[in-house]
CSV table of C-alpha atoms in Angstrom, one decimal:
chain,number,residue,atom,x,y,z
A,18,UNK,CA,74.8,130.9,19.1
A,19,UNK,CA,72.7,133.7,21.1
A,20,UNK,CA,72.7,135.8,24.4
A,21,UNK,CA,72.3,133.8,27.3
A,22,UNK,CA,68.9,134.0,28.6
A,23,UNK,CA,67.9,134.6,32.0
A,24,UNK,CA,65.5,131.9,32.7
A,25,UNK,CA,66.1,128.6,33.9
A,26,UNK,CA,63.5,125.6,34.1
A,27,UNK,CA,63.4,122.5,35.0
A,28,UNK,CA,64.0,119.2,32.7
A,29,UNK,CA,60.1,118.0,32.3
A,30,UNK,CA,59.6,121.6,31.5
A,31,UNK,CA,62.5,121.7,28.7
A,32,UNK,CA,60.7,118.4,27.4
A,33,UNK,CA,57.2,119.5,27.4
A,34,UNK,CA,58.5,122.4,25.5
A,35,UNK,CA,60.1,120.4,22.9
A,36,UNK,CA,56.7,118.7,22.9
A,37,UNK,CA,54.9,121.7,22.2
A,38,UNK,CA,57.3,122.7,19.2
A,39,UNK,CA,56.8,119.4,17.4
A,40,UNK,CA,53.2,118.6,18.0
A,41,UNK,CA,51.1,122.0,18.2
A,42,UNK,CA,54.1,124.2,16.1
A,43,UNK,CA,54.6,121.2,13.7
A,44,UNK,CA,58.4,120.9,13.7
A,45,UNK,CA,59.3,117.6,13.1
A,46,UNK,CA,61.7,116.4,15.6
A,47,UNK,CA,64.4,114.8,13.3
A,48,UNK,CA,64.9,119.0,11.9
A,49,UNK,CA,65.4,120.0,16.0
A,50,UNK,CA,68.3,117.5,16.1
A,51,UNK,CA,69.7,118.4,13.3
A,52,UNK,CA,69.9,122.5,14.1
A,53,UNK,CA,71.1,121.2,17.3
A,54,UNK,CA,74.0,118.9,15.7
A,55,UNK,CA,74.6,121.8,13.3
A,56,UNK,CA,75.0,124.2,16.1
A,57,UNK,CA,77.8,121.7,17.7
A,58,UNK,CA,79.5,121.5,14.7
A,59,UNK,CA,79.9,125.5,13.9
A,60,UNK,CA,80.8,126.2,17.4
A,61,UNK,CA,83.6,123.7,16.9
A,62,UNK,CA,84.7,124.9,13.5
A,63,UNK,CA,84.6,128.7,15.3
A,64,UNK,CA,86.5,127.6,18.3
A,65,UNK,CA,88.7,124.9,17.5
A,66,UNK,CA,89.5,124.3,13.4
A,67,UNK,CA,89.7,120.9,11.7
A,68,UNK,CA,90.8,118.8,14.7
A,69,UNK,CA,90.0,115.4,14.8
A,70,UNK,CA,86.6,114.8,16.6
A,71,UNK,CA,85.9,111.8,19.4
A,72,UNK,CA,82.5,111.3,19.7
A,73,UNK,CA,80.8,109.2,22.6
A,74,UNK,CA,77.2,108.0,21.7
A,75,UNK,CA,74.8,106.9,24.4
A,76,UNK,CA,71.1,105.4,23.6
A,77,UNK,CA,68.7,108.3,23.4
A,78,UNK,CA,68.1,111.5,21.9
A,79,UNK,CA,71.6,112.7,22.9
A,80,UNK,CA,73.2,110.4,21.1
A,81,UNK,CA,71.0,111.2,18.0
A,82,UNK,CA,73.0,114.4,18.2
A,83,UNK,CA,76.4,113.3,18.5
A,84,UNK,CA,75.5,111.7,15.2
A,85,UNK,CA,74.4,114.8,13.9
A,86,UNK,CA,78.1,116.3,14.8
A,87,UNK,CA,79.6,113.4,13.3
A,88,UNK,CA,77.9,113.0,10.0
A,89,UNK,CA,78.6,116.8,9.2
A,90,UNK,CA,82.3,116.6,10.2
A,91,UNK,CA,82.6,113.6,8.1
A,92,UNK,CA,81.3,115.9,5.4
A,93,UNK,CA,83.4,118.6,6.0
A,94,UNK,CA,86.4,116.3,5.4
A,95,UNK,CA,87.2,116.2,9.7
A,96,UNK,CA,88.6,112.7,11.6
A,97,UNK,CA,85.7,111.2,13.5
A,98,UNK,CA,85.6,108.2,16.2
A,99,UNK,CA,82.6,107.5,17.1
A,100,UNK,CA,82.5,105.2,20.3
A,101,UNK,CA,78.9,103.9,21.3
A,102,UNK,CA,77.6,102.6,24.6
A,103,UNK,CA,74.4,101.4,23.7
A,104,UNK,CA,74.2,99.5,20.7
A,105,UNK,CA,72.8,101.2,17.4
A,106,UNK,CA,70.1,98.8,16.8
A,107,UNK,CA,68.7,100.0,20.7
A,108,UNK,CA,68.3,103.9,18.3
A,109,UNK,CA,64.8,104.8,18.1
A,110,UNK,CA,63.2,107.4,16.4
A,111,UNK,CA,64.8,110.4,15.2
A,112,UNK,CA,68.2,109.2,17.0
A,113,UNK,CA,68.0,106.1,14.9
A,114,UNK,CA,67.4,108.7,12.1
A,115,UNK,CA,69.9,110.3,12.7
A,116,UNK,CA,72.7,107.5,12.9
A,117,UNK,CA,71.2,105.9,9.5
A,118,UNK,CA,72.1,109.8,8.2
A,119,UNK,CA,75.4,109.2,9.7
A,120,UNK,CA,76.1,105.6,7.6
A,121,UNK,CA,74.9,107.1,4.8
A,122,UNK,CA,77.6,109.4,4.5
A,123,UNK,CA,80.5,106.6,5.3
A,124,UNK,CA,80.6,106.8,8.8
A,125,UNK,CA,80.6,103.7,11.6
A,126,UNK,CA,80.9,103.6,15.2
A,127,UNK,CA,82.4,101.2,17.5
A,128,UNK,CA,81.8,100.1,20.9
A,129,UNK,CA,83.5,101.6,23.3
A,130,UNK,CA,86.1,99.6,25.4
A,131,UNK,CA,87.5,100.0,28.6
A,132,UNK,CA,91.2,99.8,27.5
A,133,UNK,CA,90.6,102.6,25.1
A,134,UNK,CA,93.5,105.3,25.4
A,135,UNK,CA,92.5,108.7,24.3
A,136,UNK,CA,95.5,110.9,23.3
A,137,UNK,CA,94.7,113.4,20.9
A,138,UNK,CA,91.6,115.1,19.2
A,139,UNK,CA,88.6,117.1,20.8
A,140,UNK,CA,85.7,114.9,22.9
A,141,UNK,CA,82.2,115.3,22.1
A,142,UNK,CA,80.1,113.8,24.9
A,143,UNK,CA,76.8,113.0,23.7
A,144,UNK,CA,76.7,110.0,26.1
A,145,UNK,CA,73.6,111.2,28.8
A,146,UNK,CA,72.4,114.7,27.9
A,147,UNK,CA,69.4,115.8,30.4
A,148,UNK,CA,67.4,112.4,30.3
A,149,UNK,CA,69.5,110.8,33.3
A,150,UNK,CA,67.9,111.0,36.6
A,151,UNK,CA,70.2,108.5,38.5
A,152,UNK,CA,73.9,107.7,39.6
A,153,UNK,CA,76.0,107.2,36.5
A,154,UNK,CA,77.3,103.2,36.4
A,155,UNK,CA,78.5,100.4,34.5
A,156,UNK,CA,80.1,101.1,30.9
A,157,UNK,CA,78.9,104.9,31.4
A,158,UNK,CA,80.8,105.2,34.6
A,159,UNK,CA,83.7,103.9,32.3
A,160,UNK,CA,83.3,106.0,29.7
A,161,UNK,CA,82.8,109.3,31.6
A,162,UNK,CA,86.3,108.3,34.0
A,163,UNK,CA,88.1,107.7,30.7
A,164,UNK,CA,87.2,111.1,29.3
A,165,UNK,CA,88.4,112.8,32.5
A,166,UNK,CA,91.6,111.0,32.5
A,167,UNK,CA,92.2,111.9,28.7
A,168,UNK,CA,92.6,115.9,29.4
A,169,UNK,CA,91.7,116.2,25.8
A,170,UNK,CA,89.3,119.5,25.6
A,171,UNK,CA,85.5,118.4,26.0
A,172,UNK,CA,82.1,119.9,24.6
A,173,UNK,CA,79.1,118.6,26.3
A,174,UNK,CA,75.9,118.3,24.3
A,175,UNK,CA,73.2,120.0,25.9
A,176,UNK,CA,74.8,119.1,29.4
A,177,UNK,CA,77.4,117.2,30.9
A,178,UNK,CA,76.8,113.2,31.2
A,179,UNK,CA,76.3,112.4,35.0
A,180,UNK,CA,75.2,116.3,35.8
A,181,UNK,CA,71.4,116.5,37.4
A,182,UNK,CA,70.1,119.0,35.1
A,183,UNK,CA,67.1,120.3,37.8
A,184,UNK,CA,69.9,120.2,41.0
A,185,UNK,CA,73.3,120.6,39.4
A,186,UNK,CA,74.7,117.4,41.6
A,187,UNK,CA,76.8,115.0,40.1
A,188,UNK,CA,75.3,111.7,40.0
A,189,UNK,CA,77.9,109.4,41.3
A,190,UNK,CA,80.5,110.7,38.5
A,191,UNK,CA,80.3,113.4,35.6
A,192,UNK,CA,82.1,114.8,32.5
A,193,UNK,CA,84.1,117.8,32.8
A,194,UNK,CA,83.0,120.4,30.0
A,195,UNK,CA,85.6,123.1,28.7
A,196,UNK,CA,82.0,124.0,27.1
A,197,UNK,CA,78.1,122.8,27.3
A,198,UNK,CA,76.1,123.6,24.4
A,199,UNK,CA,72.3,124.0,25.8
A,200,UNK,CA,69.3,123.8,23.3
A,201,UNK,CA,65.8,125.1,23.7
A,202,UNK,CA,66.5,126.7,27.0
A,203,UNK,CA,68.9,127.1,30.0
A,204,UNK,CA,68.3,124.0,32.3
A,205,UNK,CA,68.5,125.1,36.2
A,206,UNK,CA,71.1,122.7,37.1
A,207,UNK,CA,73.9,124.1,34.4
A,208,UNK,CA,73.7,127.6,37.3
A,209,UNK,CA,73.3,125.6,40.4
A,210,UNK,CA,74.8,122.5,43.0
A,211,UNK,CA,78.6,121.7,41.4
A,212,UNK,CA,77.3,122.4,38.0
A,213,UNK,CA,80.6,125.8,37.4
A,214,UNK,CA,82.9,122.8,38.3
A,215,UNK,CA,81.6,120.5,35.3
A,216,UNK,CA,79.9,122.7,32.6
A,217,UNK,CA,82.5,125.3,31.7
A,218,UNK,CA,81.7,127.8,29.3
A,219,UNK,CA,77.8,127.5,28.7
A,220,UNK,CA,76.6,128.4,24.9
A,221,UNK,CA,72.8,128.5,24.0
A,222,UNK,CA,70.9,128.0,21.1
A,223,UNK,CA,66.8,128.2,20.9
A,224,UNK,CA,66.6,125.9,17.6
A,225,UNK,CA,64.4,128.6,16.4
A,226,UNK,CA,61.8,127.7,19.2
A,227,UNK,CA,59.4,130.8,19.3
A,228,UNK,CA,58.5,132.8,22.4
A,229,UNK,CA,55.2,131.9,22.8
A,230,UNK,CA,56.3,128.6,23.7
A,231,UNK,CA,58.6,129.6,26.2
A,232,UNK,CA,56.0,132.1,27.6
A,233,UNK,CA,53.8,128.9,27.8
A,234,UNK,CA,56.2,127.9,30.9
A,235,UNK,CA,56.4,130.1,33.4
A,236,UNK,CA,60.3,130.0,34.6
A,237,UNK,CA,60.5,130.3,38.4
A,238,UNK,CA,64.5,131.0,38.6
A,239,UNK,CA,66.5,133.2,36.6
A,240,UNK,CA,69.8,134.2,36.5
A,241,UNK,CA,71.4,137.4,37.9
A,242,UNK,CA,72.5,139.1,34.9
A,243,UNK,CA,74.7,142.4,35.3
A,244,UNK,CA,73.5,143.6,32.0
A,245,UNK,CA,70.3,143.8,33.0
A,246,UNK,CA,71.2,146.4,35.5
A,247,UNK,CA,69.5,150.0,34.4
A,248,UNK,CA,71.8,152.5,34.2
A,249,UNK,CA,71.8,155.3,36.4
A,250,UNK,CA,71.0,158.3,35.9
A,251,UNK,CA,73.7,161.2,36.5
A,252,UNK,CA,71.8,163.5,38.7
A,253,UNK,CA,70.9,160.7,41.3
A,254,UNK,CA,71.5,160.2,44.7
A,255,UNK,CA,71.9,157.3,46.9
A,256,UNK,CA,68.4,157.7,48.0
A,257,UNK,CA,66.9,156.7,44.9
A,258,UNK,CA,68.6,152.8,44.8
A,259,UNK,CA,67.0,151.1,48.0
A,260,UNK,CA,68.2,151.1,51.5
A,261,UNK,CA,69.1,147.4,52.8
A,262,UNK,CA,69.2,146.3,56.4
A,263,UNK,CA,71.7,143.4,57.0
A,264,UNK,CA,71.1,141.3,59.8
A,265,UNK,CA,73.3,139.4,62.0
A,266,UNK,CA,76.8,139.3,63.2
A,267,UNK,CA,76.5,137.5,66.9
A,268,UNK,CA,79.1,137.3,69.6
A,269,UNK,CA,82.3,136.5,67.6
A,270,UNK,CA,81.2,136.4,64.1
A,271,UNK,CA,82.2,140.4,63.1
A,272,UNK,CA,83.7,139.1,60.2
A,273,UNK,CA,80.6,137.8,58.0
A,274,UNK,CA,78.2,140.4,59.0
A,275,UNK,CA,80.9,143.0,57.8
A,276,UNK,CA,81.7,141.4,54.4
A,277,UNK,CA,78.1,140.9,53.6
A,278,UNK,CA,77.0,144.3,54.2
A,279,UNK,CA,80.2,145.7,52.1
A,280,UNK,CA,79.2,143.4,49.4
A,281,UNK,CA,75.5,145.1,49.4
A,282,UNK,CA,77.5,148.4,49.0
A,283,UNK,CA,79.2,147.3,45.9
A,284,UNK,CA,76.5,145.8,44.2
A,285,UNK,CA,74.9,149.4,44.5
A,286,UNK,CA,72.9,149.8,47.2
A,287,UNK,CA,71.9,153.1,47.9
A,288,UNK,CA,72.1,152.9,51.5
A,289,UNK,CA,73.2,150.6,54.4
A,290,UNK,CA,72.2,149.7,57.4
A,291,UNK,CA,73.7,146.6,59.6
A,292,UNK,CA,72.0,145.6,62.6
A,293,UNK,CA,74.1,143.3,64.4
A,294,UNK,CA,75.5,143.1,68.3
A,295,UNK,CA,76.4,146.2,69.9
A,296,UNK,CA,79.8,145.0,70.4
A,297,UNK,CA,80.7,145.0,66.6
A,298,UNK,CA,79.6,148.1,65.8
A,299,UNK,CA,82.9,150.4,66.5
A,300,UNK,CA,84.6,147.6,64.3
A,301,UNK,CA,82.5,148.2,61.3
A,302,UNK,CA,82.1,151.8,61.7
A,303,UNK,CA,85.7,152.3,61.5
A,304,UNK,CA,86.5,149.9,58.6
A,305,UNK,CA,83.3,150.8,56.2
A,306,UNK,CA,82.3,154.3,57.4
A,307,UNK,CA,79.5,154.7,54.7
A,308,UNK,CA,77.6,151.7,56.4
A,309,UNK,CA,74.7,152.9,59.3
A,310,UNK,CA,75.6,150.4,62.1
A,311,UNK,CA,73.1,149.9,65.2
A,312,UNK,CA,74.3,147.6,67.6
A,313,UNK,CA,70.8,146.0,69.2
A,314,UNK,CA,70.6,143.4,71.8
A,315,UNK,CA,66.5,142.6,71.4
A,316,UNK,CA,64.5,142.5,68.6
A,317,UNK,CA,62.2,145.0,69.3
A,318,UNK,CA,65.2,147.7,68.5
A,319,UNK,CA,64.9,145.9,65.0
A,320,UNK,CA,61.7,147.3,64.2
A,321,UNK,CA,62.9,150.7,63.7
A,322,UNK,CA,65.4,149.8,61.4
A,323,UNK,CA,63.0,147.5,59.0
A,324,UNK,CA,60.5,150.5,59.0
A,325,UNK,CA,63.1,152.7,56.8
A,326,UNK,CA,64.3,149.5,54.9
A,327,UNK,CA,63.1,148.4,51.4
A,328,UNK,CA,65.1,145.3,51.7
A,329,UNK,CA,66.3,143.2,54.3
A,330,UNK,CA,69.3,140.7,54.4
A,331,UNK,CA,69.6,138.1,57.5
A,332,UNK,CA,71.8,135.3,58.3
A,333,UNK,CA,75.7,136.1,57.9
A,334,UNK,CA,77.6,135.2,61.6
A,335,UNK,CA,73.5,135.4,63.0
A,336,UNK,CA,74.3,132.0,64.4
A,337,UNK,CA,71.3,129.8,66.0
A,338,UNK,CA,70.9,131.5,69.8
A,339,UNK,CA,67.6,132.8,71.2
A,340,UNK,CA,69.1,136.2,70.2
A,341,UNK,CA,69.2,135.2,66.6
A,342,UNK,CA,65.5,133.2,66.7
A,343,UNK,CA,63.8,136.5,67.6
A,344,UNK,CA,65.6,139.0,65.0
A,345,UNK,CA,64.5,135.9,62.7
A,346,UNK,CA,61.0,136.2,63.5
A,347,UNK,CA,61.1,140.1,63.9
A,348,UNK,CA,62.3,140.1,60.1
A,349,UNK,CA,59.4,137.6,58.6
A,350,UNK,CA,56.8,139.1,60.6
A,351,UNK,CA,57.9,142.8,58.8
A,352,UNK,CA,56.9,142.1,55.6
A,353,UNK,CA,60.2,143.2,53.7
A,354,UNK,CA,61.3,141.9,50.6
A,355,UNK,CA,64.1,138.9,52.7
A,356,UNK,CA,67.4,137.4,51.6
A,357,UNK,CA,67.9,134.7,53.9
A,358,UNK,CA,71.6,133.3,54.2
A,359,UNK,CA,73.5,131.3,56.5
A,360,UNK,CA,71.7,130.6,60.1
A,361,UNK,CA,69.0,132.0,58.7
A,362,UNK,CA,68.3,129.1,56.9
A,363,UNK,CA,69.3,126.8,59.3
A,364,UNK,CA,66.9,128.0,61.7
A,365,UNK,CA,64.5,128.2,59.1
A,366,UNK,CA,65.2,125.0,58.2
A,367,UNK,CA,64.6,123.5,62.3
A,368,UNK,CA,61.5,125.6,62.3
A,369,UNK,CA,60.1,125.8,58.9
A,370,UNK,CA,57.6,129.0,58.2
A,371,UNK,CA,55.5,128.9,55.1
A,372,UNK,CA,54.8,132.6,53.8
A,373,UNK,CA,53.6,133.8,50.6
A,374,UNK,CA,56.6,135.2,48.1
């Protein structure tokens, strides 16, 4: 398995990458499936020994490598049940491929029923991957209820069955991963919605997908990773790492502006600054002396404040009155590099404004 990457794209993206590798980099597919089954099937020898594997098939490329996982733990002399939702004759492809290779080396699945008690072994769910787009039902719904009820430990291939991999929602029901093994690259919905609830530990492997097809798709999230924090230098100061401006804080909402400007502090920020009702600012002062408080009551006392900042933060406890609306506006009209949170985005989200990033 490697390092985590930061970017995160979309599903069609993922695809058209795996596109790319097999038509233009000549990879046959069948040989991603199989690094992809293989990578399964070391993590589990790694993480959890010889214990006897439970595999759920569904009807697509996901499937293909649950068959993978199963035809090399038959090989390496491990228990395997293999319970399929779709029926193996629906395979196509390099799925079908890949259950033939399974046969082959004395394996068989069975269909999966709904009395099915699952006591003791390890679950593989290979049922949906990233393909799904719509509310888990029928046999699936089943299937992904019964694993939940088991407890047993669960690894998800690629994602867990019923997860939107572009929102992180749960469509109507979803596995719950102890770990997701993601191929190719990190799909946005694993870091976003309900995903931390359902995907557990995330692993990653690139199936030995180059960068220049990942530089061919230009990732528009990425993850915040600590490690990719510089390290400072001994002889700096405070002046040299930014000076943020948090924003908000109305009548009766202290309490978010405060904890939103401390967390700015611990995440490094150089310097500061909280611009919030005049009536909080003792309060803060006297609980987080190294913040710069201003208490303003218009907006134009905001503009003083943004001139000095290289970064502004606006929404925690702004709330939605007139008061809030103009230190809104004040803030997008700057210019400043803008984290908006809270009522920020609620106002935003009653008056939309469209603004280049």
């Amino acid at each position: 398995m490697q390092k985590l990457p930061t970017k995160l794209y979309l599903t069609e993206q993922v695809r058209a990458m795996d596109r790319m590798a097999i038509e233009e980099k000549g990879i046959p597919g069948i040989d991603l499936m199989r690094k992809a089954g293989a990578a399964v099937f070391e993590l589990i020898q790694k993480d959890y020994s010889n214990e006897h594997l439970i595999i759920f098939c569904g009807a697509g490329n996901n499937a293909g490598d649950g068959y993978v996982v199963a035809a090399l733990a038959l090989k390496a002399g491990v228990k395997v049940d293999v319970f399929y939702l779709s029926t193996p004759s629906e395979l196509k492809g390099d799925a079908l491929t890949a259950y033939q290779d399974y046969l082959m080396v004395g394996g068989f699945a069975i269909i999966f029923d709904d009395n099915r008690v699952l006591k003791k072994g390890i679950i593989i769910d290979a049922l949906l991957g990233t393909g799904s787009d719509r509310a888990v039902s029928g046999d699936y719904e089943t299937a992904v209820n019964c694993i939940k009820q088991s407890k047993l430990p669960v690894i998800a291939i690629d994602i867990p069955s019923g997860l939107n991999a572009d929102t992180g929602n749960v469509m109507g029901c979803a596995v719950k991963a102890d770990v997701s093994v993601s191929f190719i690259a990190l799909k946005q919905g694993m870091f976003t919605g309900e995903a931390a609830e359902y995907c557990g530990r995330i692993v990653y492997s690139s199936l030995g997908i180059t960068d220049d097809v990942f530089n061919a798709f230009p990732a528009a999230v990425k993850r915040i990773d600590s490690f990719k924090l510089p390290k400072r230098h001994r002889c700096s100061h405070k002046g040299h790492y930014g000076h943020v401006l948090v924003v908000g804080g109305d009548v009766g909402f202290s309490g978010a502006i405060n904890l939103a400007a401390e967390a700015v502090l611990r995440t490094g920020a150089g310097l500061v600054s909280v611009a919030t009702r005049p009536e909080h600012a003792a309060s803060i002062n006297v609980m987080r002396p190294e913040l710069m408080c201003h208490g303003i009551e218009s907006a134009s006392e905001l503009s003083p404040l943004l001139n000095k900042a290289t970064v502004v933060v606006i929404g925690p406890g702004l709330g939605q009155s007139q008061w809030a609306k103009d230190l809104l506006q004040e803030v997008l009209q700057s210019g400043k590099s803008t984290v908006c949170d809270a009522d920020a985005l609620n106002l935003l989200a009653k008056e939309p404004q469209y603004q280049h990033n």
